[in-house]
Coordinates of N, CA and C in Angstrom, one line a residue:
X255 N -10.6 11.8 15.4 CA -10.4 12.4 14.1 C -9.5 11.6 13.2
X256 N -10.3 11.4 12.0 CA -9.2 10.3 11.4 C -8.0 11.0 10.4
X257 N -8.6 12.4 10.2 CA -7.5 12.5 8.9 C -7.1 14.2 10.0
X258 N -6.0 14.6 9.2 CA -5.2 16.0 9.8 C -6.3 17.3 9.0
X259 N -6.0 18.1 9.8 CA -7.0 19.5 9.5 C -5.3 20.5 9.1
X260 N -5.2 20.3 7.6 CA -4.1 21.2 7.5 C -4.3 22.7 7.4
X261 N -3.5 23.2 7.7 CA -3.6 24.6 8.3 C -3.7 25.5 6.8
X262 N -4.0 26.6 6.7 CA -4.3 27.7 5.7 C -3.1 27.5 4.9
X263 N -2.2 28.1 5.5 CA -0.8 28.0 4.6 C 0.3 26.9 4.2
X264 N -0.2 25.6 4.6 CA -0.1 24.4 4.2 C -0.7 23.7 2.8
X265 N -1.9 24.1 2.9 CA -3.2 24.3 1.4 C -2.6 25.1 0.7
X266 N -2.1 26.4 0.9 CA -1.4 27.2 0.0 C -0.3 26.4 -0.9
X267 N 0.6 26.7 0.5 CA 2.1 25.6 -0.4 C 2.0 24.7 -1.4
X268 N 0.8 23.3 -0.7 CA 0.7 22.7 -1.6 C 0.3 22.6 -2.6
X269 N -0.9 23.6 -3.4 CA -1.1 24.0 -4.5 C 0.0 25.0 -5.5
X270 N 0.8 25.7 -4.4 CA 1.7 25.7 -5.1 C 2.8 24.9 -5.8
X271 N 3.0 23.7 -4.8 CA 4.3 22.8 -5.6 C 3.7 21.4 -6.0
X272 N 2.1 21.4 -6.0 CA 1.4 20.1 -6.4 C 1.9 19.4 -7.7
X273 N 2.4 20.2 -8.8 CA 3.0 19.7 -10.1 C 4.3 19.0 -10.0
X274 N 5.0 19.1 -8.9 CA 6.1 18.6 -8.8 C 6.2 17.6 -8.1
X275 N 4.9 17.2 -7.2 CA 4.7 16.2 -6.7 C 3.8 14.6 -7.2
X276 N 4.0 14.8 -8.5 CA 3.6 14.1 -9.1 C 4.6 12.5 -9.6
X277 N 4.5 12.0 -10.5 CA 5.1 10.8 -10.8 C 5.5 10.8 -12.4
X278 N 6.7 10.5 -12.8 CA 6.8 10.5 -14.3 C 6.5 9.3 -14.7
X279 N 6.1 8.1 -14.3 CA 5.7 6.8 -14.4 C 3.9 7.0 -14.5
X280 N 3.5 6.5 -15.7 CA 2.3 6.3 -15.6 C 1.9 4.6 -15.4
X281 N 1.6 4.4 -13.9 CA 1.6 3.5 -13.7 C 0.7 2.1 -14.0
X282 N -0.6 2.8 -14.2 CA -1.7 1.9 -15.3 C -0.7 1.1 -16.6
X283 N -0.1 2.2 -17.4 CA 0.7 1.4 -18.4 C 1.4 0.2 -18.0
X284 N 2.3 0.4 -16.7 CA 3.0 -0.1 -16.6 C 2.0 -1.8 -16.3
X285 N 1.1 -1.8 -15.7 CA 0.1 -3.2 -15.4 C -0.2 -3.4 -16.8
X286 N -0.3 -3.0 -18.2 CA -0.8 -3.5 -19.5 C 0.6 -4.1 -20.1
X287 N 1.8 -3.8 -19.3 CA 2.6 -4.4 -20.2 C 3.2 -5.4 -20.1
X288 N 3.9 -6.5 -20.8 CA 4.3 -8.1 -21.0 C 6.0 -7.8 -19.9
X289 N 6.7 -7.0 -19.9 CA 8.0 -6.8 -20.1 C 8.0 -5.1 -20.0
X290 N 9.0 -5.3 -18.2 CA 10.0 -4.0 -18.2 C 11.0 -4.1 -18.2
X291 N 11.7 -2.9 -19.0 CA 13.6 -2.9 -18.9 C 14.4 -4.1 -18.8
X292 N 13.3 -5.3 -20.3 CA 13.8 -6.8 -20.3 C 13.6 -7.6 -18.9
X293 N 12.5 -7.3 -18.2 CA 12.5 -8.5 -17.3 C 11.0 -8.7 -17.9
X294 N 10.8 -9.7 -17.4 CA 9.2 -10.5 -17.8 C 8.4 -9.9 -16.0
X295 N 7.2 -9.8 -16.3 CA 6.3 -8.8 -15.6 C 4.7 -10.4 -15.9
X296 N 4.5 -9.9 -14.5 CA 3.3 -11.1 -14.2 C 2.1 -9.5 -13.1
X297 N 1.0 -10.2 -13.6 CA 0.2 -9.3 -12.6 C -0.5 -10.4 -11.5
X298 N -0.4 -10.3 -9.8 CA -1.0 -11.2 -8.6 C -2.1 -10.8 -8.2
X299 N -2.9 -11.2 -8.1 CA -4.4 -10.6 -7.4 C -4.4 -11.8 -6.4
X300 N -4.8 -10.5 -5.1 CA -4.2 -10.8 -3.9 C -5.8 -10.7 -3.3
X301 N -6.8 -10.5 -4.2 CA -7.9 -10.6 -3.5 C -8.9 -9.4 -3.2
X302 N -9.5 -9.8 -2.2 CA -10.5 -8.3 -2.3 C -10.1 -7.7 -1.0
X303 N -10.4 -6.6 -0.8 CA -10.1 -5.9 0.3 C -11.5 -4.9 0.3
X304 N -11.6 -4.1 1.6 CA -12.9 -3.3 2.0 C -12.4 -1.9 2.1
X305 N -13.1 -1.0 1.6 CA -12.8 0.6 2.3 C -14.7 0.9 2.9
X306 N -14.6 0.8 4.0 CA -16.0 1.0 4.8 C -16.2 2.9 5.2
X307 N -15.2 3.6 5.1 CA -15.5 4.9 4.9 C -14.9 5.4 4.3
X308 N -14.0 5.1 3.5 CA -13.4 6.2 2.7 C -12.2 6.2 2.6
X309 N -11.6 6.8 3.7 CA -10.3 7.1 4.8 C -9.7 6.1 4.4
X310 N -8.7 6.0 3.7 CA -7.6 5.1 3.8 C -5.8 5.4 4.2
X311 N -5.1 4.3 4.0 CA -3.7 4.7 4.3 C -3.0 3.6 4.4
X312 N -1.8 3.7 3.8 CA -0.3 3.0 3.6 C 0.4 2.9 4.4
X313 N 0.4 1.6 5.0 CA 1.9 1.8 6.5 C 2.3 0.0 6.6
X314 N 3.7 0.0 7.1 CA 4.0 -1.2 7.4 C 3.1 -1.6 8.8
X315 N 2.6 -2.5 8.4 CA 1.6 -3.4 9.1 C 1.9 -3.7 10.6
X316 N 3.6 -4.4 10.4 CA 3.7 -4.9 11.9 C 4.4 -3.4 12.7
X317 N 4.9 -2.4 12.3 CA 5.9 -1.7 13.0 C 4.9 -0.2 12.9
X318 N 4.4 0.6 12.1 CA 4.0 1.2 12.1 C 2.4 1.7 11.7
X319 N 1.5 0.8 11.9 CA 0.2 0.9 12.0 C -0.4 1.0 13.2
X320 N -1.0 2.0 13.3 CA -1.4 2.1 14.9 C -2.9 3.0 14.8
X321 N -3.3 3.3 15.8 CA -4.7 4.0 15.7 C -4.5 5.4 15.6
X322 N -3.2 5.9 15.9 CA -2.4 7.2 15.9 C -2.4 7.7 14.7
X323 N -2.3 6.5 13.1 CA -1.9 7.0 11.7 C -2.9 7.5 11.5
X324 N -2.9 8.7 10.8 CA -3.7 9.8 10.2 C -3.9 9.1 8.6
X325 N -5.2 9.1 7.7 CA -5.7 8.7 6.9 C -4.9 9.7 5.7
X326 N -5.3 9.5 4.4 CA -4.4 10.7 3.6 C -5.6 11.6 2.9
X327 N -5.3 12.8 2.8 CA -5.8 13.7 2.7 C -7.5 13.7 1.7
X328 N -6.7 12.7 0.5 CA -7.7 12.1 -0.5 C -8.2 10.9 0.4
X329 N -9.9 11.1 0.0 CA -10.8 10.1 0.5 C -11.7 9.2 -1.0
X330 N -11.4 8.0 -0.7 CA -11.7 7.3 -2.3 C -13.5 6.8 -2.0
X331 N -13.8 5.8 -3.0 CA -15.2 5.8 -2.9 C -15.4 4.0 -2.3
X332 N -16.4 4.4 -1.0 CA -16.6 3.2 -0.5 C -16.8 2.1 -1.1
X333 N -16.4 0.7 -0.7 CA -16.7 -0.2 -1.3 C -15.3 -1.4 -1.0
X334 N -16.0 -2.4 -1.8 CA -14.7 -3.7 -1.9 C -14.4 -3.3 -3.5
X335 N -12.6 -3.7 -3.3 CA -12.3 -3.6 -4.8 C -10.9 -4.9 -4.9
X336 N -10.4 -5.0 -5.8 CA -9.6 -6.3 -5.5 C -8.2 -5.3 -5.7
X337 N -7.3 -6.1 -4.8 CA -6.0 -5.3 -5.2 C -5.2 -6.4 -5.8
X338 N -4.6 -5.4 -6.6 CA -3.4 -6.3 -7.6 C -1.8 -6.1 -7.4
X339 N -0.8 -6.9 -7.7 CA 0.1 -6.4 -7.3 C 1.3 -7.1 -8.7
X340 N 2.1 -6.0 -9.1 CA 2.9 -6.3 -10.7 C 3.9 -6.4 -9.7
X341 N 4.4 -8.0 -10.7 CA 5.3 -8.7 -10.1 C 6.7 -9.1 -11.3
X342 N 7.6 -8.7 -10.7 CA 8.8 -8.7 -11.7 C 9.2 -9.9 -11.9
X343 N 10.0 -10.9 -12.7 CA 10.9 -11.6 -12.7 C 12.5 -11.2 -13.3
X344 N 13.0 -11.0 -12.2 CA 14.4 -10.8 -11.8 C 15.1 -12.2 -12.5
X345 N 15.1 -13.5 -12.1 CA 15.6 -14.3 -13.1 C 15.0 -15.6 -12.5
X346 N 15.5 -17.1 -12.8 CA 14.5 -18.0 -12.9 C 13.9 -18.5 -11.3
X347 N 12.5 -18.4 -11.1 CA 12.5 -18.3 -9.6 C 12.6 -17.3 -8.7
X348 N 12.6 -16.4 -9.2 CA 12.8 -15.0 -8.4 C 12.4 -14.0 -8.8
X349 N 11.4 -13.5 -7.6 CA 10.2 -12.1 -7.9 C 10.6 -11.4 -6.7
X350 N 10.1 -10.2 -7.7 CA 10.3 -8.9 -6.2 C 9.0 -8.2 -7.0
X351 N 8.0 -8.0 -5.6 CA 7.1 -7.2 -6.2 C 7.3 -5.6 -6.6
X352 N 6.9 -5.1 -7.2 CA 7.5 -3.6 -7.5 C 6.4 -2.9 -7.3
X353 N 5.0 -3.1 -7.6 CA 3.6 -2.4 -7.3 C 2.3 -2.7 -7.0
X354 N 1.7 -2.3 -6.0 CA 0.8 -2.7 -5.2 C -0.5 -2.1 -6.1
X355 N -1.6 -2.4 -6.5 CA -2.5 -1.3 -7.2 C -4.3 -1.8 -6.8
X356 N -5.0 -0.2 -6.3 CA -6.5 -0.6 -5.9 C -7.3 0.4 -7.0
X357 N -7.9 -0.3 -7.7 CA -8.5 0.3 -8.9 C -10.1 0.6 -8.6
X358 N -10.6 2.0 -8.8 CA -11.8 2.7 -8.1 C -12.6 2.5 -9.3
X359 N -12.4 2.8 -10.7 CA -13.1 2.6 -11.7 C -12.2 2.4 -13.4
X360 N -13.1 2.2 -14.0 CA -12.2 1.6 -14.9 C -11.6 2.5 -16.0
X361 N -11.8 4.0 -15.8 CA -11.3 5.4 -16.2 C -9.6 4.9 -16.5
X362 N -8.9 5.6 -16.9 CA -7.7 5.7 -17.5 C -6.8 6.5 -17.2
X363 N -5.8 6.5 -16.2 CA -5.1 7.1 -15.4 C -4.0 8.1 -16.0
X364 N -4.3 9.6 -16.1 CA -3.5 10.2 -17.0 C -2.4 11.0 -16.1
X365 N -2.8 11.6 -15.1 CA -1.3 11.9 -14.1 C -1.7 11.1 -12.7
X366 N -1.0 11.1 -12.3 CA -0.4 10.8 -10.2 C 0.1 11.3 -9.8
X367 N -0.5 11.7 -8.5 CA 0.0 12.7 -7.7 C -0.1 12.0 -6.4
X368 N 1.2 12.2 -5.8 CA 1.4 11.6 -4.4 C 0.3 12.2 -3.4
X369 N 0.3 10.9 -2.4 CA -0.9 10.8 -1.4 C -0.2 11.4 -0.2
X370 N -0.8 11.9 0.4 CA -0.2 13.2 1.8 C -1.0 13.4 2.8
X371 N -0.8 13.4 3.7 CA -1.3 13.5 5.4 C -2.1 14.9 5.4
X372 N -0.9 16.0 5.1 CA -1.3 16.9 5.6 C -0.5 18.0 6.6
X373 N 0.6 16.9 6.9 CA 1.5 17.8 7.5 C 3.0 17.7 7.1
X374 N 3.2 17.4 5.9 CA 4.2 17.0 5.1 C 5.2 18.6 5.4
X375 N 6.4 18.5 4.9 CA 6.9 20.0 5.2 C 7.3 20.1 3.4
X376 N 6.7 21.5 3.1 CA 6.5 21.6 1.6 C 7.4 22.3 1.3
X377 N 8.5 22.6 2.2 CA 9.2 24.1 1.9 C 10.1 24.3 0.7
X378 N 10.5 22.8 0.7 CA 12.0 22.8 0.1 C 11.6 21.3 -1.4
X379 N 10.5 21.5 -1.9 CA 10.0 20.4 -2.1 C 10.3 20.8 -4.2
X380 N 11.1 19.6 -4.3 CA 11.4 20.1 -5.8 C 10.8 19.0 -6.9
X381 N 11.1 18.8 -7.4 CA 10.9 17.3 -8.5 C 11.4 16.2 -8.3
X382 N 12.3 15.8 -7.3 CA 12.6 14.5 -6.9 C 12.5 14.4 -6.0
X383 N 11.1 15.1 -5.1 CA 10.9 15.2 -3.4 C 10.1 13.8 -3.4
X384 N 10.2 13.4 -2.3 CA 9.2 12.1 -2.4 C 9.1 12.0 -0.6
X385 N 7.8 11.9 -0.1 CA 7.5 11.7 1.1 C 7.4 10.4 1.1
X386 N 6.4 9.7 1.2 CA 5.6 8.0 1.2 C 5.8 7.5 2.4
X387 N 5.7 6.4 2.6 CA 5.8 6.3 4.1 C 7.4 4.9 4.5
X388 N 7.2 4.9 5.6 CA 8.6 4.0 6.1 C 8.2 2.4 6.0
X389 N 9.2 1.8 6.4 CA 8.9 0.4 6.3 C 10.3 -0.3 7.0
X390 N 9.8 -1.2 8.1 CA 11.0 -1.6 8.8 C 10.8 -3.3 8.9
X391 N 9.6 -3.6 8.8 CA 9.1 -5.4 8.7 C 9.2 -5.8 7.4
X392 N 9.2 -5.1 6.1 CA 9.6 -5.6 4.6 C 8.5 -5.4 4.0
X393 N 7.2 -5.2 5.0 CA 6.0 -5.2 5.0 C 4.9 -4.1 4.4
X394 N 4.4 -3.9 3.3 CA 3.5 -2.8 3.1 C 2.1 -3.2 3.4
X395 N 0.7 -2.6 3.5 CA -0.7 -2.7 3.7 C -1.3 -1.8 3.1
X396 N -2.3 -1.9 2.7 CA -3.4 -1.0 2.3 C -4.7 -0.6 2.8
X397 N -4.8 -0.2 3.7 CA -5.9 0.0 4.8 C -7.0 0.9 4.9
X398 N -8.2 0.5 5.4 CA -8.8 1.9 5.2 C -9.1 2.2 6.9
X399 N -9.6 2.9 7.6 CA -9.3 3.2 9.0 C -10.2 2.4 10.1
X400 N -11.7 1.8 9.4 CA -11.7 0.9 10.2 C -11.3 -0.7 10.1
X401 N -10.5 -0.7 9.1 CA -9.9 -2.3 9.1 C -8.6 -1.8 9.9
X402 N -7.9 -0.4 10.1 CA -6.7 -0.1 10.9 C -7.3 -0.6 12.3
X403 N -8.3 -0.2 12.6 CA -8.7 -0.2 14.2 C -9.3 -1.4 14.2
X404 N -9.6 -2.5 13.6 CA -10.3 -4.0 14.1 C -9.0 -4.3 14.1
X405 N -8.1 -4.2 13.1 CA -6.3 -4.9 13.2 C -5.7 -4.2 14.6
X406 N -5.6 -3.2 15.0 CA -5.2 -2.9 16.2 C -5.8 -3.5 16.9
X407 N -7.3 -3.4 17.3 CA -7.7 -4.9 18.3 C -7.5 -6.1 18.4
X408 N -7.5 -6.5 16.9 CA -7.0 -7.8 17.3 C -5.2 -8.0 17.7
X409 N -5.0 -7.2 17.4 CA -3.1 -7.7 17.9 C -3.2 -6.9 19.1
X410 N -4.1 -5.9 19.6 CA -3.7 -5.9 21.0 C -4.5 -7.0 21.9
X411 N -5.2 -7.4 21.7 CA -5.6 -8.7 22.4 C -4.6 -10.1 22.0
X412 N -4.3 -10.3 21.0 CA -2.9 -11.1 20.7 C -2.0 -11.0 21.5
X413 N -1.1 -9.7 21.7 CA -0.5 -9.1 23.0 C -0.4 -9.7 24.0
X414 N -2.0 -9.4 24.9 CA -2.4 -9.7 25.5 C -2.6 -11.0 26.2
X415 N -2.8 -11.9 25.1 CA -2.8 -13.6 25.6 C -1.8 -14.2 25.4
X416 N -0.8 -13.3 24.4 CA 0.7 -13.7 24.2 C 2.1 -12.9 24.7
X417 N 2.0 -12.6 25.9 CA 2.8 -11.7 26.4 C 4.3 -12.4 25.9
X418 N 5.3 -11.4 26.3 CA 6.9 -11.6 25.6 C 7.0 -12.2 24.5
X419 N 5.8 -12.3 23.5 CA 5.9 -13.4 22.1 C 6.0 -12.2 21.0
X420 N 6.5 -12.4 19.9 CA 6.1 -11.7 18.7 C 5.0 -11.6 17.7
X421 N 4.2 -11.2 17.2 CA 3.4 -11.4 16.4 C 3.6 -12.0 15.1
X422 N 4.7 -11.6 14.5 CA 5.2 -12.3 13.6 C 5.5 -13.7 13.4
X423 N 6.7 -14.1 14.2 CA 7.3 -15.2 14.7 C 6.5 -15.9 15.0
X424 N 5.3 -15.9 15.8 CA 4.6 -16.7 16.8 C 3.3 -16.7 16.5
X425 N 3.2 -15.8 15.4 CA 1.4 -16.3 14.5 C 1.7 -15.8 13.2
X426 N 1.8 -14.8 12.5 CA 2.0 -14.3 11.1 C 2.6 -15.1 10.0
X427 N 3.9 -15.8 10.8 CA 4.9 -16.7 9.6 C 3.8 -18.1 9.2
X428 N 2.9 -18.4 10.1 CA 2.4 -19.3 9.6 C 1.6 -19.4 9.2
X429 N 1.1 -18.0 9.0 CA -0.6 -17.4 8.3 C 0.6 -17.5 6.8
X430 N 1.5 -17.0 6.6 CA 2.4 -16.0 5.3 C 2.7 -18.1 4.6
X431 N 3.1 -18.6 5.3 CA 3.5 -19.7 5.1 C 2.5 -20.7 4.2
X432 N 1.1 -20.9 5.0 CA 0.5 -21.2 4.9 C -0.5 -20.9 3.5
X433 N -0.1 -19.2 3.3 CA -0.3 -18.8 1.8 C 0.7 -19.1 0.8
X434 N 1.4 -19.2 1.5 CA 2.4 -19.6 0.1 C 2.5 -20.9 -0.5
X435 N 2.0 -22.1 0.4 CA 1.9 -23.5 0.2 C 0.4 -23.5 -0.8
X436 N -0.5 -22.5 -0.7 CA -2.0 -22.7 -0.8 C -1.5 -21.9 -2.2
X437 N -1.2 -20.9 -2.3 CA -0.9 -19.9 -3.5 C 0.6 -19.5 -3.9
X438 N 1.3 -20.8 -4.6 CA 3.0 -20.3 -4.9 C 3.5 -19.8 -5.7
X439 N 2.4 -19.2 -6.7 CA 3.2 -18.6 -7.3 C 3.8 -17.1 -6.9
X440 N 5.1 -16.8 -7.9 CA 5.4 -15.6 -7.4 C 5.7 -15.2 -5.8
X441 N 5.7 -16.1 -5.4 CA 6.2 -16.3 -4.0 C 7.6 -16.8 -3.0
X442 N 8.2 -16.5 -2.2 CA 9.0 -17.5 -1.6 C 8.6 -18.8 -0.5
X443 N 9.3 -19.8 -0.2 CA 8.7 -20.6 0.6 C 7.6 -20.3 1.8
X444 N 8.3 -19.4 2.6 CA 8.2 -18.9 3.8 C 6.7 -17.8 3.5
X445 N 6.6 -17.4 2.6 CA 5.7 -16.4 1.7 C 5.6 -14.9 2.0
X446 N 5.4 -14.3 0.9 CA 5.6 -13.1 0.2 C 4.2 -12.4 0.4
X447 N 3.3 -12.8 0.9 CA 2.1 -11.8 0.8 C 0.8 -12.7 1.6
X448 N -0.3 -11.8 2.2 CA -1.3 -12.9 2.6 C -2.3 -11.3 2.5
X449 N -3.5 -12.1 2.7 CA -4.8 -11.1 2.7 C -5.5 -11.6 3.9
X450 N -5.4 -11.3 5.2 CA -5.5 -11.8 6.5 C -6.7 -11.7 6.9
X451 N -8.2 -12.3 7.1 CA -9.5 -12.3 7.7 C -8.7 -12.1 9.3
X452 N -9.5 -10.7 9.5 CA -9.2 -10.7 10.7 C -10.2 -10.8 11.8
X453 N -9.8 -12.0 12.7 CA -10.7 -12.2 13.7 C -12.1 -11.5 14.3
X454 N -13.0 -11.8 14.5 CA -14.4 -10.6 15.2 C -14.2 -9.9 13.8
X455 N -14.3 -9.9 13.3 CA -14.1 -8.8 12.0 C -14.7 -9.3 10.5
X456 N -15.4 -8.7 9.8 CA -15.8 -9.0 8.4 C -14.7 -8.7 7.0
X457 N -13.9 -7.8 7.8 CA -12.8 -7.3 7.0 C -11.5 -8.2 7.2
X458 N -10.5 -7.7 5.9 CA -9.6 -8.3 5.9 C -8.0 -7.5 5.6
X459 N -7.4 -7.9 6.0 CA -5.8 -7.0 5.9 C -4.9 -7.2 5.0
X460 N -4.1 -6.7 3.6 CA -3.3 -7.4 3.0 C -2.0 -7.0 3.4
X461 N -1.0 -8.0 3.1 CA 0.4 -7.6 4.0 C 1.1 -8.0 2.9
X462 N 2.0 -7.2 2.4 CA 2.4 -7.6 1.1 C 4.0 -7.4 1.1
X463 N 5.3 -7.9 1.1 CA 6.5 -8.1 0.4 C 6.9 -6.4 0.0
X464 N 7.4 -5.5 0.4 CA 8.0 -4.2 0.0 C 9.1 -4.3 -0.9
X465 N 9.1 -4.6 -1.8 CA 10.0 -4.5 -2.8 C 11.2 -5.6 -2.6
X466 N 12.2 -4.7 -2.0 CA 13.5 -5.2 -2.0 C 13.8 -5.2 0.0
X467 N 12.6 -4.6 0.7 CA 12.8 -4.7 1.9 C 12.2 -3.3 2.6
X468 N 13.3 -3.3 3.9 CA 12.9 -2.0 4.0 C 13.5 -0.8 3.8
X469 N 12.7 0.6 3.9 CA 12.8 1.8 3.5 C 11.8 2.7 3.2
X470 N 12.2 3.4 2.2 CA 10.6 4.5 2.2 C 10.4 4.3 1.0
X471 N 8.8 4.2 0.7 CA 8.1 3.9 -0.7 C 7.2 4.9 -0.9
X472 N 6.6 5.5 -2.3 CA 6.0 6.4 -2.4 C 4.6 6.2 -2.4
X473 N 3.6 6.7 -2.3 CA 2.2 6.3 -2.8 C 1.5 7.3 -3.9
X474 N 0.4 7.0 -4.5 CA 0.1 7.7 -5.6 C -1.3 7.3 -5.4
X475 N -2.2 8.8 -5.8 CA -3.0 8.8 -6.7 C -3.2 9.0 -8.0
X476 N -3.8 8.1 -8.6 CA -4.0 8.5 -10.4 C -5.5 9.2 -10.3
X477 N -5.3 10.2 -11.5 CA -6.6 10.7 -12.0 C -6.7 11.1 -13.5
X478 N -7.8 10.7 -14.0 CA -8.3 10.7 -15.4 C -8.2 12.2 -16.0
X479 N -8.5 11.7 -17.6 CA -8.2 13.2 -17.8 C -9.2 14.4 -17.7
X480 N -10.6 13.9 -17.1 CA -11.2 14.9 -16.3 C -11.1 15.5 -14.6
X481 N -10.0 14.7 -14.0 CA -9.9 14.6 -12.9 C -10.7 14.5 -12.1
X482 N -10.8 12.9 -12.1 CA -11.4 12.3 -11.3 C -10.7 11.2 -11.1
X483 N -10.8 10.1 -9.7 CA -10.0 9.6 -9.4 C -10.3 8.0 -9.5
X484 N -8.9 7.4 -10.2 CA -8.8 6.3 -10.7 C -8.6 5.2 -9.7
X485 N -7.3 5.4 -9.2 CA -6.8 4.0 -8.4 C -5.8 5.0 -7.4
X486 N -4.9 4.1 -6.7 CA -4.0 4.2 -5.9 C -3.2 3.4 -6.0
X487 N -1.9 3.8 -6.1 CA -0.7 2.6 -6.8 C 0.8 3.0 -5.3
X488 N 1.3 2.0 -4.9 CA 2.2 1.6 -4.2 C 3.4 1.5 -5.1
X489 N 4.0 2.3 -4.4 CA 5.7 1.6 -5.6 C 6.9 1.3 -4.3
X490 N 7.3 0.0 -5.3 CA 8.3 -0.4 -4.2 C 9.4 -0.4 -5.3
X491 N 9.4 -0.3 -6.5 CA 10.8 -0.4 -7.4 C 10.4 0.4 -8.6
X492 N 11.4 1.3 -8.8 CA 10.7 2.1 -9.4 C 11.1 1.9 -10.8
X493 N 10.2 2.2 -11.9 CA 10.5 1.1 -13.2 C 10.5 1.9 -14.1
X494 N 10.8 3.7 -14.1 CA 11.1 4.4 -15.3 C 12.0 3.7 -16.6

């Protein structure tokens, strides 16, 4: 089962405090503009990525992706779409990404409402509640469930022919490295992001730079003003 079966009075809750689980940032605007709160703003396209059923989900790649994560409640529409990601300049030489974004159609994003499992605890949930998920590698991804499970095969067979090694350390820095030499901008040496062809696999993994590191980040769906659904936007710095 890929996604959670929330219970009767879970569905209740959440329709009750759905309005407060929203976002005061409309984040579409935020990709049309030159300049936030005086810094200069660049947009990176990181490429294409696949959703093969639907089911997707946000997790640090190396620490917390496993076959265990549960999908989020909202299911988007199959297909490849390119993801983008708005990139700040902080000052000369130096970017911190602030927002990850996968665009479903070219509709116009008029609220966001956070993306949820299903077993979130609603009880105490006000206007500055924010669930999203954790992050302990610096690392965010954008996944849909069977690119989660070809990525779990391939790193557990990695594992496997790499016993006491890291994944990171001992194959990743030089996949991340090797994008940064090939694609520098907006980048650090060592590199800030890669879109990973994964092995036996037609799909591919993006691994992207979490803002300022780690911690917890929110996720979002946008929907138009007939409500239907637009994109899915990652925030790592929040740019009210």
């Amino acid at each position: 089962m890929e996604k959670l079966q929330p219970s009767i009075e879970w569905k209740k809750r959440y329709e009750a405090v759905k309005n407060q689980l929203t976002s005061p940032v409309n984040y579409a605007k935020c990709f049309d503009m030159k300049e936030i709160q005086g810094k200069e703003i660049f947009i990176l396209d990181m490429g294409e990525i696949e959703f093969p059923t639907g089911d997707i989900l946000v997790r640090d790649p190396l620490v917390w992706l496993n076959r265990d994560e549960k999908a989020y409640l909202t299911s988007v529409p199959r297909g490849k779409y390119r993801i983008e990601t708005l990139v700040v300049k902080l000052e000369e030489d130096h970017y911190r990404y602030a927002l990850s974004r996968v665009r479903f159609t070219e509709s116009v994003p008029k609220i966001y409402y956070e993306a949820l499992k299903g077993d979130e605890n609603l009880d105490d949930v006000d206007g500055d509640s924010i669930f999203g998920f954790n992050v302990d590698a610096g690392l965010a991804t954008i996944v849909d469930v069977a690119t989660r499970n070809a990525y779990c095969d391939f790193k557990d067979k990695w594992y496997a022919e790499n016993p006491n090694k890291n994944i990171y350390d001992d194959f990743f820095a030089e996949v991340f490295a090797k994008n940064a030499e090939d694609n520098p901008d907006y980048q650090r040496e060592g590199g800030d992001w890669i879109n990973f062809k994964i092995p036996n696999s037609e799909l591919s993994i993006p691994m992207i730079q979490s803002g300022f590191g780690d911690g917890r980040y929110p996720v979002y769906f946008g929907y138009d003003e007939n409500g239907k659904l637009c994109d899915l936007v990652v925030e790592y710095i929040y740019l009210a």
